[in-house]
């Protein structure tokens, strides 16, 4: 069955957890007895039952009424399975929202019909735009508080559509709902006879999953390499999750950026039948005919298909959440796929203020601001444009131990050449060309003379 990652976001108290809890209850997706146990808990504590309590598992959340983490829940319709990410709406937890949204393929953005478009509603819209999530539906919740007024719904729709237009987003999907009452979630409601559009469940089922894409080139970020010694088991298993395409036993694969290559000898998976091929979203391992040393974070591609881009410089759309402004030439950590490296801000091309959405005059990126920037990475990394491969075109920036920002790669730039990257390139050729002695030796010394002229001329 297909699976879709979807993030549900919006301003604090606009009803995200209630919506998810109600969806789980109305589609019988809850574990047996879960609904009754939560209702019993509320009764014992003299608290009114809320569907949000089905989701809010953290003690701090139930004490304060705030979703702190990006909770992940499984939900199933007749068409497919969903991983629904309930991202926090409170301004202090935007970094958790980035962590959740970075895994999403589509989004529901909730707005309170009575409160209207809040400051964080705008920030979340901008963030979804910067993360490149194009499948977005606006869910206008708490319509019962405005007596299911078509006028109130239309007014909010016009206001938020105008805002989205400033971000270059066109969204015609606005759904009036009451999550608490279950209005327009699974079936159309008599409370909104004027609404003829899809229900929440119908719009979810209409979103396209990455699994529905065809003919994508194979990509798998390498998560780890496992070596076994028990019972003379000498397998070396290269493990990861397939982000796109298909891999078969016998295919020649290339690891980027190292350029090492070999043929797939077998495909390994836990507690399944023997496989000869794997597809997108499968977590698998494989063995190779030739044992090679590669690093976690390398991207595996098929030799007969296009290669990922390799560089240490790229242009990106960024949303900054760090307490301190983003600084030029300060070392940060970047995470792309399973790769991690040190990264430096090379140039700020333009900045948009997160509150006013106006272009900022000062050449710095402050908290809750969006920017178009150029980064320089310490190591060569395999990466993709977000428009070509979403999972390898998104990244997260870490400052010390905190998530400080996230964004999407819009352009891969020419490498910034250092002695380290020259050595990496020469090493890649050494491995890739081994065994082609005459031509290999000539090419090797040509490379050495080019990159290290003082030593080899």
mmCIF file of C-alpha atoms in Angstrom, residues 86-441:
data_model
loop_
_atom_site.group_PDB
_atom_site.id
_atom_site.type_symbol
_atom_site.label_atom_id
_atom_site.label_comp_id
_atom_site.label_asym_id
_atom_site.label_seq_id
_atom_site.Cartn_x
_atom_site.Cartn_y
_atom_site.Cartn_z
ATOM 1 C CA UNK A 86 1.560 17.213 13.966
ATOM 2 C CA UNK A 87 3.954 20.170 13.956
ATOM 3 C CA UNK A 88 3.907 22.705 16.809
ATOM 4 C CA UNK A 89 2.364 26.095 16.185
ATOM 5 C CA UNK A 90 3.827 28.049 19.084
ATOM 6 C CA UNK A 91 6.463 30.536 17.921
ATOM 7 C CA UNK A 92 9.036 29.153 20.362
ATOM 8 C CA UNK A 93 8.798 25.708 18.771
ATOM 9 C CA UNK A 94 9.177 26.670 15.109
ATOM 10 C CA UNK A 95 12.430 24.686 14.965
ATOM 11 C CA UNK A 96 10.419 21.535 15.758
ATOM 12 C CA UNK A 97 8.007 22.485 12.991
ATOM 13 C CA UNK A 98 10.931 22.666 10.518
ATOM 14 C CA UNK A 99 12.106 19.250 11.683
ATOM 15 C CA UNK A 100 8.635 17.859 10.988
ATOM 16 C CA UNK A 101 7.924 19.713 7.757
ATOM 17 C CA UNK A 102 11.291 18.761 6.250
ATOM 18 C CA UNK A 103 10.014 15.180 5.919
ATOM 19 C CA UNK A 104 6.650 16.098 4.396
ATOM 20 C CA UNK A 105 5.391 15.687 0.828
ATOM 21 C CA UNK A 106 2.173 17.659 1.405
ATOM 22 C CA UNK A 107 0.662 19.908 4.060
ATOM 23 C CA UNK A 108 -2.567 20.957 5.743
ATOM 24 C CA UNK A 109 -2.329 24.463 7.190
ATOM 25 C CA UNK A 110 -4.985 25.267 9.813
ATOM 26 C CA UNK A 111 -6.416 28.723 10.470
ATOM 27 C CA UNK A 112 -8.938 29.559 13.201
ATOM 28 C CA UNK A 113 -12.096 30.932 11.557
ATOM 29 C CA UNK A 114 -12.828 33.223 14.508
ATOM 30 C CA UNK A 115 -9.298 34.440 15.241
ATOM 31 C CA UNK A 116 -8.380 34.804 11.584
ATOM 32 C CA UNK A 117 -4.924 34.916 9.992
ATOM 33 C CA UNK A 118 -2.359 35.030 12.812
ATOM 34 C CA UNK A 119 1.292 36.058 12.652
ATOM 35 C CA UNK A 120 2.403 32.436 12.790
ATOM 36 C CA UNK A 121 -0.074 31.497 10.051
ATOM 37 C CA UNK A 122 1.987 33.725 7.780
ATOM 38 C CA UNK A 123 5.300 32.353 9.045
ATOM 39 C CA UNK A 124 4.164 28.780 8.495
ATOM 40 C CA UNK A 125 2.991 29.613 4.988
ATOM 41 C CA UNK A 126 6.386 31.133 4.239
ATOM 42 C CA UNK A 127 8.182 28.171 5.756
ATOM 43 C CA UNK A 128 6.201 25.651 3.700
ATOM 44 C CA UNK A 129 7.037 27.719 0.629
ATOM 45 C CA UNK A 130 10.746 27.818 1.463
ATOM 46 C CA UNK A 131 10.784 24.070 2.083
ATOM 47 C CA UNK A 132 9.253 23.642 -1.355
ATOM 48 C CA UNK A 133 6.067 21.884 -0.275
ATOM 49 C CA UNK A 134 3.716 22.590 -3.165
ATOM 50 C CA UNK A 135 0.775 20.349 -2.219
ATOM 51 C CA UNK A 136 -0.929 22.532 0.388
ATOM 52 C CA UNK A 137 -4.555 22.779 1.500
ATOM 53 C CA UNK A 138 -5.778 25.537 3.831
ATOM 54 C CA UNK A 139 -8.157 24.158 6.465
ATOM 55 C CA UNK A 140 -10.352 26.803 8.113
ATOM 56 C CA UNK A 141 -11.147 25.301 11.508
ATOM 57 C CA UNK A 142 -13.630 26.193 14.271
ATOM 58 C CA UNK A 143 -16.312 27.219 11.802
ATOM 59 C CA UNK A 144 -18.850 26.441 14.563
ATOM 60 C CA UNK A 145 -17.589 29.559 16.401
ATOM 61 C CA UNK A 146 -18.728 31.767 13.477
ATOM 62 C CA UNK A 147 -21.991 29.869 12.975
ATOM 63 C CA UNK A 148 -20.640 28.225 9.807
ATOM 64 C CA UNK A 149 -20.812 31.595 8.043
ATOM 65 C CA UNK A 150 -19.962 31.512 4.337
ATOM 66 C CA UNK A 151 -19.162 35.237 4.515
ATOM 67 C CA UNK A 152 -16.581 34.724 7.294
ATOM 68 C CA UNK A 153 -15.039 31.812 5.383
ATOM 69 C CA UNK A 154 -14.831 33.762 2.110
ATOM 70 C CA UNK A 155 -13.296 36.797 3.821
ATOM 71 C CA UNK A 156 -10.537 34.685 5.376
ATOM 72 C CA UNK A 157 -9.955 32.845 2.095
ATOM 73 C CA UNK A 158 -9.458 36.114 0.199
ATOM 74 C CA UNK A 159 -7.111 37.515 2.853
ATOM 75 C CA UNK A 160 -4.872 34.473 3.042
ATOM 76 C CA UNK A 161 -4.894 33.917 -0.737
ATOM 77 C CA UNK A 162 -3.549 37.441 -1.198
ATOM 78 C CA UNK A 163 -0.786 36.698 1.302
ATOM 79 C CA UNK A 164 0.120 33.410 -0.398
ATOM 80 C CA UNK A 165 0.333 35.238 -3.720
ATOM 81 C CA UNK A 166 3.154 37.400 -2.284
ATOM 82 C CA UNK A 167 5.095 34.155 -1.743
ATOM 83 C CA UNK A 168 4.402 32.969 -5.264
ATOM 84 C CA UNK A 169 1.998 30.278 -4.005
ATOM 85 C CA UNK A 170 -1.344 29.639 -5.644
ATOM 86 C CA UNK A 171 -3.703 27.571 -3.505
ATOM 87 C CA UNK A 172 -7.325 27.119 -4.511
ATOM 88 C CA UNK A 173 -7.964 24.548 -1.792
ATOM 89 C CA UNK A 174 -9.725 26.012 1.265
ATOM 90 C CA UNK A 175 -11.876 23.675 3.386
ATOM 91 C CA UNK A 176 -14.290 24.911 6.093
ATOM 92 C CA UNK A 177 -14.323 22.471 9.009
ATOM 93 C CA UNK A 178 -15.034 21.979 12.681
ATOM 94 C CA UNK A 179 -12.512 19.409 13.897
ATOM 95 C CA UNK A 180 -14.243 19.050 17.267
ATOM 96 C CA UNK A 181 -17.639 18.378 15.660
ATOM 97 C CA UNK A 182 -16.248 16.345 12.744
ATOM 98 C CA UNK A 183 -17.668 18.704 10.085
ATOM 99 C CA UNK A 184 -16.293 18.111 6.558
ATOM 100 C CA UNK A 185 -13.565 15.751 7.743
ATOM 101 C CA UNK A 186 -14.746 12.411 6.360
ATOM 102 C CA UNK A 187 -18.117 13.363 4.832
ATOM 103 C CA UNK A 188 -19.800 16.585 3.774
ATOM 104 C CA UNK A 189 -21.901 18.207 6.475
ATOM 105 C CA UNK A 190 -25.346 19.758 6.425
ATOM 106 C CA UNK A 191 -23.851 22.589 8.508
ATOM 107 C CA UNK A 192 -22.128 23.958 5.362
ATOM 108 C CA UNK A 193 -24.614 23.451 2.504
ATOM 109 C CA UNK A 194 -22.887 26.250 0.582
ATOM 110 C CA UNK A 195 -19.562 24.349 0.435
ATOM 111 C CA UNK A 196 -19.194 22.049 -2.597
ATOM 112 C CA UNK A 197 -15.482 21.268 -2.410
ATOM 113 C CA UNK A 198 -13.650 18.166 -1.114
ATOM 114 C CA UNK A 199 -13.583 16.968 2.490
ATOM 115 C CA UNK A 200 -10.293 16.744 4.370
ATOM 116 C CA UNK A 201 -10.028 12.999 3.709
ATOM 117 C CA UNK A 202 -10.793 13.495 0.008
ATOM 118 C CA UNK A 203 -8.099 16.140 -0.354
ATOM 119 C CA UNK A 204 -5.571 13.952 1.454
ATOM 120 C CA UNK A 205 -6.301 11.093 -0.932
ATOM 121 C CA UNK A 206 -5.926 13.448 -3.904
ATOM 122 C CA UNK A 207 -2.355 14.457 -2.992
ATOM 123 C CA UNK A 208 0.338 12.665 -4.981
ATOM 124 C CA UNK A 209 2.910 10.565 -3.165
ATOM 125 C CA UNK A 210 6.519 10.322 -4.294
ATOM 126 C CA UNK A 211 5.782 6.619 -4.757
ATOM 127 C CA UNK A 212 3.424 7.550 -7.597
ATOM 128 C CA UNK A 213 6.227 9.133 -9.611
ATOM 129 C CA UNK A 214 7.642 6.988 -12.367
ATOM 130 C CA UNK A 215 11.061 6.662 -13.981
ATOM 131 C CA UNK A 216 12.964 8.552 -11.262
ATOM 132 C CA UNK A 217 16.670 7.739 -11.115
ATOM 133 C CA UNK A 218 17.808 5.577 -8.203
ATOM 134 C CA UNK A 219 19.091 7.402 -5.122
ATOM 135 C CA UNK A 220 19.897 6.056 -1.657
ATOM 136 C CA UNK A 221 21.739 8.058 1.027
ATOM 137 C CA UNK A 222 24.076 5.600 2.757
ATOM 138 C CA UNK A 223 23.105 5.343 6.420
ATOM 139 C CA UNK A 224 25.649 2.781 7.561
ATOM 140 C CA UNK A 225 27.763 -0.240 6.588
ATOM 141 C CA UNK A 226 27.288 -3.387 8.663
ATOM 142 C CA UNK A 227 29.964 -6.086 8.913
ATOM 143 C CA UNK A 228 29.186 -9.487 10.441
ATOM 144 C CA UNK A 229 31.668 -12.027 11.793
ATOM 145 C CA UNK A 230 29.506 -14.661 13.512
ATOM 146 C CA UNK A 231 29.271 -18.123 11.893
ATOM 147 C CA UNK A 232 31.796 -17.087 9.217
ATOM 148 C CA UNK A 233 29.345 -14.534 7.859
ATOM 149 C CA UNK A 234 31.612 -12.186 5.901
ATOM 150 C CA UNK A 235 28.886 -10.029 4.356
ATOM 151 C CA UNK A 236 29.377 -6.274 4.270
ATOM 152 C CA UNK A 237 25.870 -4.754 4.040
ATOM 153 C CA UNK A 238 25.402 -1.206 2.749
ATOM 154 C CA UNK A 239 22.197 0.085 4.331
ATOM 155 C CA UNK A 240 19.852 3.016 3.812
ATOM 156 C CA UNK A 241 16.399 4.099 2.646
ATOM 157 C CA UNK A 242 15.697 4.428 -1.064
ATOM 158 C CA UNK A 243 14.595 8.009 -1.783
ATOM 159 C CA UNK A 244 13.808 7.469 -5.460
ATOM 160 C CA UNK A 245 13.979 4.962 -8.293
ATOM 161 C CA UNK A 246 14.592 1.215 -8.319
ATOM 162 C CA UNK A 247 17.604 -1.042 -7.725
ATOM 163 C CA UNK A 248 18.089 -4.622 -8.914
ATOM 164 C CA UNK A 249 20.575 -7.380 -8.221
ATOM 165 C CA UNK A 250 23.306 -7.113 -10.873
ATOM 166 C CA UNK A 251 23.025 -3.321 -11.250
ATOM 167 C CA UNK A 252 26.296 -1.407 -11.122
ATOM 168 C CA UNK A 253 26.182 1.334 -8.487
ATOM 169 C CA UNK A 254 28.354 4.394 -7.893
ATOM 170 C CA UNK A 255 28.876 6.101 -4.528
ATOM 171 C CA UNK A 256 29.045 9.889 -4.609
ATOM 172 C CA UNK A 257 31.137 11.961 -4.059
ATOM 173 C CA UNK A 258 33.831 9.235 -3.741
ATOM 174 C CA UNK A 259 32.991 7.737 -7.191
ATOM 175 C CA UNK A 260 33.683 4.211 -5.942
ATOM 176 C CA UNK A 261 31.681 1.573 -7.764
ATOM 177 C CA UNK A 262 30.728 -2.083 -7.818
ATOM 178 C CA UNK A 263 27.858 -4.394 -8.772
ATOM 179 C CA UNK A 264 25.020 -5.389 -6.445
ATOM 180 C CA UNK A 265 25.462 -9.031 -5.409
ATOM 181 C CA UNK A 266 22.366 -9.378 -3.228
ATOM 182 C CA UNK A 267 19.601 -7.348 -1.617
ATOM 183 C CA UNK A 268 19.150 -7.824 2.117
ATOM 184 C CA UNK A 269 16.114 -7.054 4.272
ATOM 185 C CA UNK A 270 14.967 -8.132 7.716
ATOM 186 C CA UNK A 271 12.270 -10.787 8.153
ATOM 187 C CA UNK A 272 11.160 -10.748 4.492
ATOM 188 C CA UNK A 273 11.349 -13.065 1.543
ATOM 189 C CA UNK A 274 14.464 -12.913 -0.634
ATOM 190 C CA UNK A 275 14.327 -9.832 -2.860
ATOM 191 C CA UNK A 276 15.916 -9.164 -6.218
ATOM 192 C CA UNK A 277 14.781 -5.532 -6.501
ATOM 193 C CA UNK A 278 13.780 -2.617 -4.268
ATOM 194 C CA UNK A 279 11.851 0.590 -4.868
ATOM 195 C CA UNK A 280 11.378 4.030 -3.403
ATOM 196 C CA UNK A 281 10.767 4.386 0.361
ATOM 197 C CA UNK A 282 12.038 0.883 1.177
ATOM 198 C CA UNK A 283 14.623 0.603 3.956
ATOM 199 C CA UNK A 284 17.080 -2.011 2.736
ATOM 200 C CA UNK A 285 20.663 -3.186 2.558
ATOM 201 C CA UNK A 286 22.688 -4.702 -0.244
ATOM 202 C CA UNK A 287 25.997 -6.482 -0.698
ATOM 203 C CA UNK A 288 28.521 -5.860 -3.461
ATOM 204 C CA UNK A 289 30.620 -8.134 -5.656
ATOM 205 C CA UNK A 290 33.695 -6.080 -4.742
ATOM 206 C CA UNK A 291 34.160 -4.930 -1.134
ATOM 207 C CA UNK A 292 34.847 -1.199 -1.035
ATOM 208 C CA UNK A 293 35.267 1.352 1.743
ATOM 209 C CA UNK A 294 32.743 4.194 1.673
ATOM 210 C CA UNK A 295 31.497 6.728 4.220
ATOM 211 C CA UNK A 296 28.113 7.228 5.799
ATOM 212 C CA UNK A 297 26.370 10.052 3.969
ATOM 213 C CA UNK A 298 27.505 9.040 0.490
ATOM 214 C CA UNK A 299 24.689 8.912 -2.056
ATOM 215 C CA UNK A 300 24.305 5.685 -4.030
ATOM 216 C CA UNK A 301 23.186 5.935 -7.677
ATOM 217 C CA UNK A 302 22.982 3.503 -10.571
ATOM 218 C CA UNK A 303 25.844 3.725 -13.055
ATOM 219 C CA UNK A 304 23.447 3.538 -16.019
ATOM 220 C CA UNK A 305 21.438 6.567 -14.836
ATOM 221 C CA UNK A 306 22.136 10.249 -14.229
ATOM 222 C CA UNK A 307 24.492 11.170 -11.411
ATOM 223 C CA UNK A 308 23.615 13.424 -8.465
ATOM 224 C CA UNK A 309 25.320 16.798 -8.404
ATOM 225 C CA UNK A 310 28.546 16.996 -6.407
ATOM 226 C CA UNK A 311 29.848 20.272 -5.046
ATOM 227 C CA UNK A 312 30.705 22.201 -1.910
ATOM 228 C CA UNK A 313 28.771 25.351 -2.851
ATOM 229 C CA UNK A 314 25.069 25.917 -3.439
ATOM 230 C CA UNK A 315 22.371 28.588 -3.469
ATOM 231 C CA UNK A 316 19.344 28.064 -1.253
ATOM 232 C CA UNK A 317 16.113 29.451 0.125
ATOM 233 C CA UNK A 318 16.517 29.531 3.901
ATOM 234 C CA UNK A 319 14.274 30.107 6.918
ATOM 235 C CA UNK A 320 16.318 31.085 9.999
ATOM 236 C CA UNK A 321 15.285 30.154 13.546
ATOM 237 C CA UNK A 322 18.519 30.652 15.463
ATOM 238 C CA UNK A 323 18.550 32.920 18.508
ATOM 239 C CA UNK A 324 21.656 34.616 17.070
ATOM 240 C CA UNK A 325 21.689 35.991 13.494
ATOM 241 C CA UNK A 326 23.171 33.872 10.725
ATOM 242 C CA UNK A 327 26.791 35.033 10.429
ATOM 243 C CA UNK A 328 29.176 35.092 7.501
ATOM 244 C CA UNK A 329 32.034 32.554 7.710
ATOM 245 C CA UNK A 330 30.870 31.112 11.038
ATOM 246 C CA UNK A 331 30.962 27.282 11.109
ATOM 247 C CA UNK A 332 27.563 25.549 11.301
ATOM 248 C CA UNK A 333 26.533 21.945 10.768
ATOM 249 C CA UNK A 334 24.461 20.914 7.758
ATOM 250 C CA UNK A 335 22.417 17.745 7.313
ATOM 251 C CA UNK A 336 21.437 16.639 3.795
ATOM 252 C CA UNK A 337 20.025 13.147 3.470
ATOM 253 C CA UNK A 338 22.249 11.097 5.765
ATOM 254 C CA UNK A 339 25.300 13.323 5.220
ATOM 255 C CA UNK A 340 26.612 15.813 7.744
ATOM 256 C CA UNK A 341 29.344 18.401 7.332
ATOM 257 C CA UNK A 342 30.525 21.830 8.414
ATOM 258 C CA UNK A 343 29.045 24.708 6.445
ATOM 259 C CA UNK A 344 29.790 28.432 6.111
ATOM 260 C CA UNK A 345 27.616 31.295 4.902
ATOM 261 C CA UNK A 346 29.358 32.760 1.882
ATOM 262 C CA UNK A 347 26.861 35.389 0.697
ATOM 263 C CA UNK A 348 23.439 36.825 1.555
ATOM 264 C CA UNK A 349 21.676 37.676 -1.695
ATOM 265 C CA UNK A 350 18.417 38.983 -0.221
ATOM 266 C CA UNK A 351 16.457 38.858 3.034
ATOM 267 C CA UNK A 352 12.710 38.924 3.767
ATOM 268 C CA UNK A 353 11.533 40.003 7.215
ATOM 269 C CA UNK A 354 9.474 37.221 8.794
ATOM 270 C CA UNK A 355 6.995 39.643 10.398
ATOM 271 C CA UNK A 356 6.342 42.186 7.657
ATOM 272 C CA UNK A 357 7.415 40.099 4.616
ATOM 273 C CA UNK A 358 9.253 43.190 3.381
ATOM 274 C CA UNK A 359 12.770 42.937 2.051
ATOM 275 C CA UNK A 360 15.167 43.808 4.872
ATOM 276 C CA UNK A 361 17.803 46.481 4.334
ATOM 277 C CA UNK A 362 20.514 45.138 6.645
ATOM 278 C CA UNK A 363 22.767 42.396 5.210
ATOM 279 C CA UNK A 364 22.097 39.871 7.985
ATOM 280 C CA UNK A 365 19.584 37.090 8.574
ATOM 281 C CA UNK A 366 17.834 37.321 11.945
ATOM 282 C CA UNK A 367 15.464 35.036 13.751
ATOM 283 C CA UNK A 368 12.247 34.198 11.826
ATOM 284 C CA UNK A 369 13.603 35.786 8.637
ATOM 285 C CA UNK A 370 13.759 34.169 5.225
ATOM 286 C CA UNK A 371 16.635 34.660 2.827
ATOM 287 C CA UNK A 372 18.226 33.624 -0.422
ATOM 288 C CA UNK A 373 21.835 32.728 0.417
ATOM 289 C CA UNK A 374 24.963 30.971 -0.841
ATOM 290 C CA UNK A 375 26.621 28.361 1.388
ATOM 291 C CA UNK A 376 30.087 26.832 1.229
ATOM 292 C CA UNK A 377 30.551 23.316 2.632
ATOM 293 C CA UNK A 378 33.765 21.984 4.131
ATOM 294 C CA UNK A 379 33.447 18.676 2.241
ATOM 295 C CA UNK A 380 32.244 17.735 -1.191
ATOM 296 C CA UNK A 381 28.649 16.518 -0.889
ATOM 297 C CA UNK A 382 26.262 14.792 -3.249
ATOM 298 C CA UNK A 383 23.094 16.882 -3.498
ATOM 299 C CA UNK A 384 20.128 17.598 -5.756
ATOM 300 C CA UNK A 385 18.019 20.567 -6.709
ATOM 301 C CA UNK A 386 14.826 20.448 -4.694
ATOM 302 C CA UNK A 387 12.765 20.613 -7.888
ATOM 303 C CA UNK A 388 14.423 17.362 -9.030
ATOM 304 C CA UNK A 389 14.631 15.380 -5.786
ATOM 305 C CA UNK A 390 12.875 16.737 -2.708
ATOM 306 C CA UNK A 391 14.529 14.489 -0.131
ATOM 307 C CA UNK A 392 18.070 15.280 -1.288
ATOM 308 C CA UNK A 393 17.238 18.912 -2.040
ATOM 309 C CA UNK A 394 16.266 19.837 1.529
ATOM 310 C CA UNK A 395 18.643 20.551 4.359
ATOM 311 C CA UNK A 396 18.721 21.482 8.031
ATOM 312 C CA UNK A 397 21.273 23.799 9.681
ATOM 313 C CA UNK A 398 22.421 23.091 13.251
ATOM 314 C CA UNK A 399 24.112 25.713 15.438
ATOM 315 C CA UNK A 400 25.920 23.942 18.271
ATOM 316 C CA UNK A 401 23.189 21.457 19.348
ATOM 317 C CA UNK A 402 20.057 23.295 18.186
ATOM 318 C CA UNK A 403 18.219 23.286 14.870
ATOM 319 C CA UNK A 404 18.774 26.837 13.648
ATOM 320 C CA UNK A 405 17.315 26.793 10.154
ATOM 321 C CA UNK A 406 16.172 24.822 7.168
ATOM 322 C CA UNK A 407 15.682 25.294 3.473
ATOM 323 C CA UNK A 408 15.865 23.963 -0.058
ATOM 324 C CA UNK A 409 18.624 23.912 -2.655
ATOM 325 C CA UNK A 410 17.753 26.043 -5.674
ATOM 326 C CA UNK A 411 21.081 25.931 -7.525
ATOM 327 C CA UNK A 412 24.279 23.879 -7.240
ATOM 328 C CA UNK A 413 27.273 26.136 -7.859
ATOM 329 C CA UNK A 414 30.836 25.606 -9.069
ATOM 330 C CA UNK A 415 33.090 24.027 -6.479
ATOM 331 C CA UNK A 416 35.205 26.133 -4.168
ATOM 332 C CA UNK A 417 38.550 24.411 -4.682
ATOM 333 C CA UNK A 418 40.776 23.786 -1.695
ATOM 334 C CA UNK A 419 43.727 21.447 -1.151
ATOM 335 C CA UNK A 420 41.280 19.087 0.598
ATOM 336 C CA UNK A 421 38.814 18.914 -2.289
ATOM 337 C CA UNK A 422 41.671 18.448 -4.757
ATOM 338 C CA UNK A 423 42.915 15.489 -2.694
ATOM 339 C CA UNK A 424 39.401 14.027 -2.531
ATOM 340 C CA UNK A 425 39.086 14.289 -6.301
ATOM 341 C CA UNK A 426 42.455 12.615 -6.914
ATOM 342 C CA UNK A 427 41.581 9.851 -4.432
ATOM 343 C CA UNK A 428 38.256 9.258 -6.218
ATOM 344 C CA UNK A 429 40.046 8.780 -9.514
ATOM 345 C CA UNK A 430 42.583 6.458 -7.876
ATOM 346 C CA UNK A 431 39.810 4.139 -6.751
ATOM 347 C CA UNK A 432 37.656 4.441 -9.847
ATOM 348 C CA UNK A 433 40.458 3.825 -12.338
ATOM 349 C CA UNK A 434 42.379 1.077 -10.537
ATOM 350 C CA UNK A 435 43.225 -1.788 -12.893
ATOM 351 C CA UNK A 436 43.526 0.367 -16.027
ATOM 352 C CA UNK A 437 47.294 0.617 -15.545
ATOM 353 C CA UNK A 438 48.666 2.489 -18.572
ATOM 354 C CA UNK A 439 45.815 4.954 -19.101
ATOM 355 C CA UNK A 440 45.299 5.182 -15.360
ATOM 356 C CA UNK A 441 48.934 6.116 -14.664
#
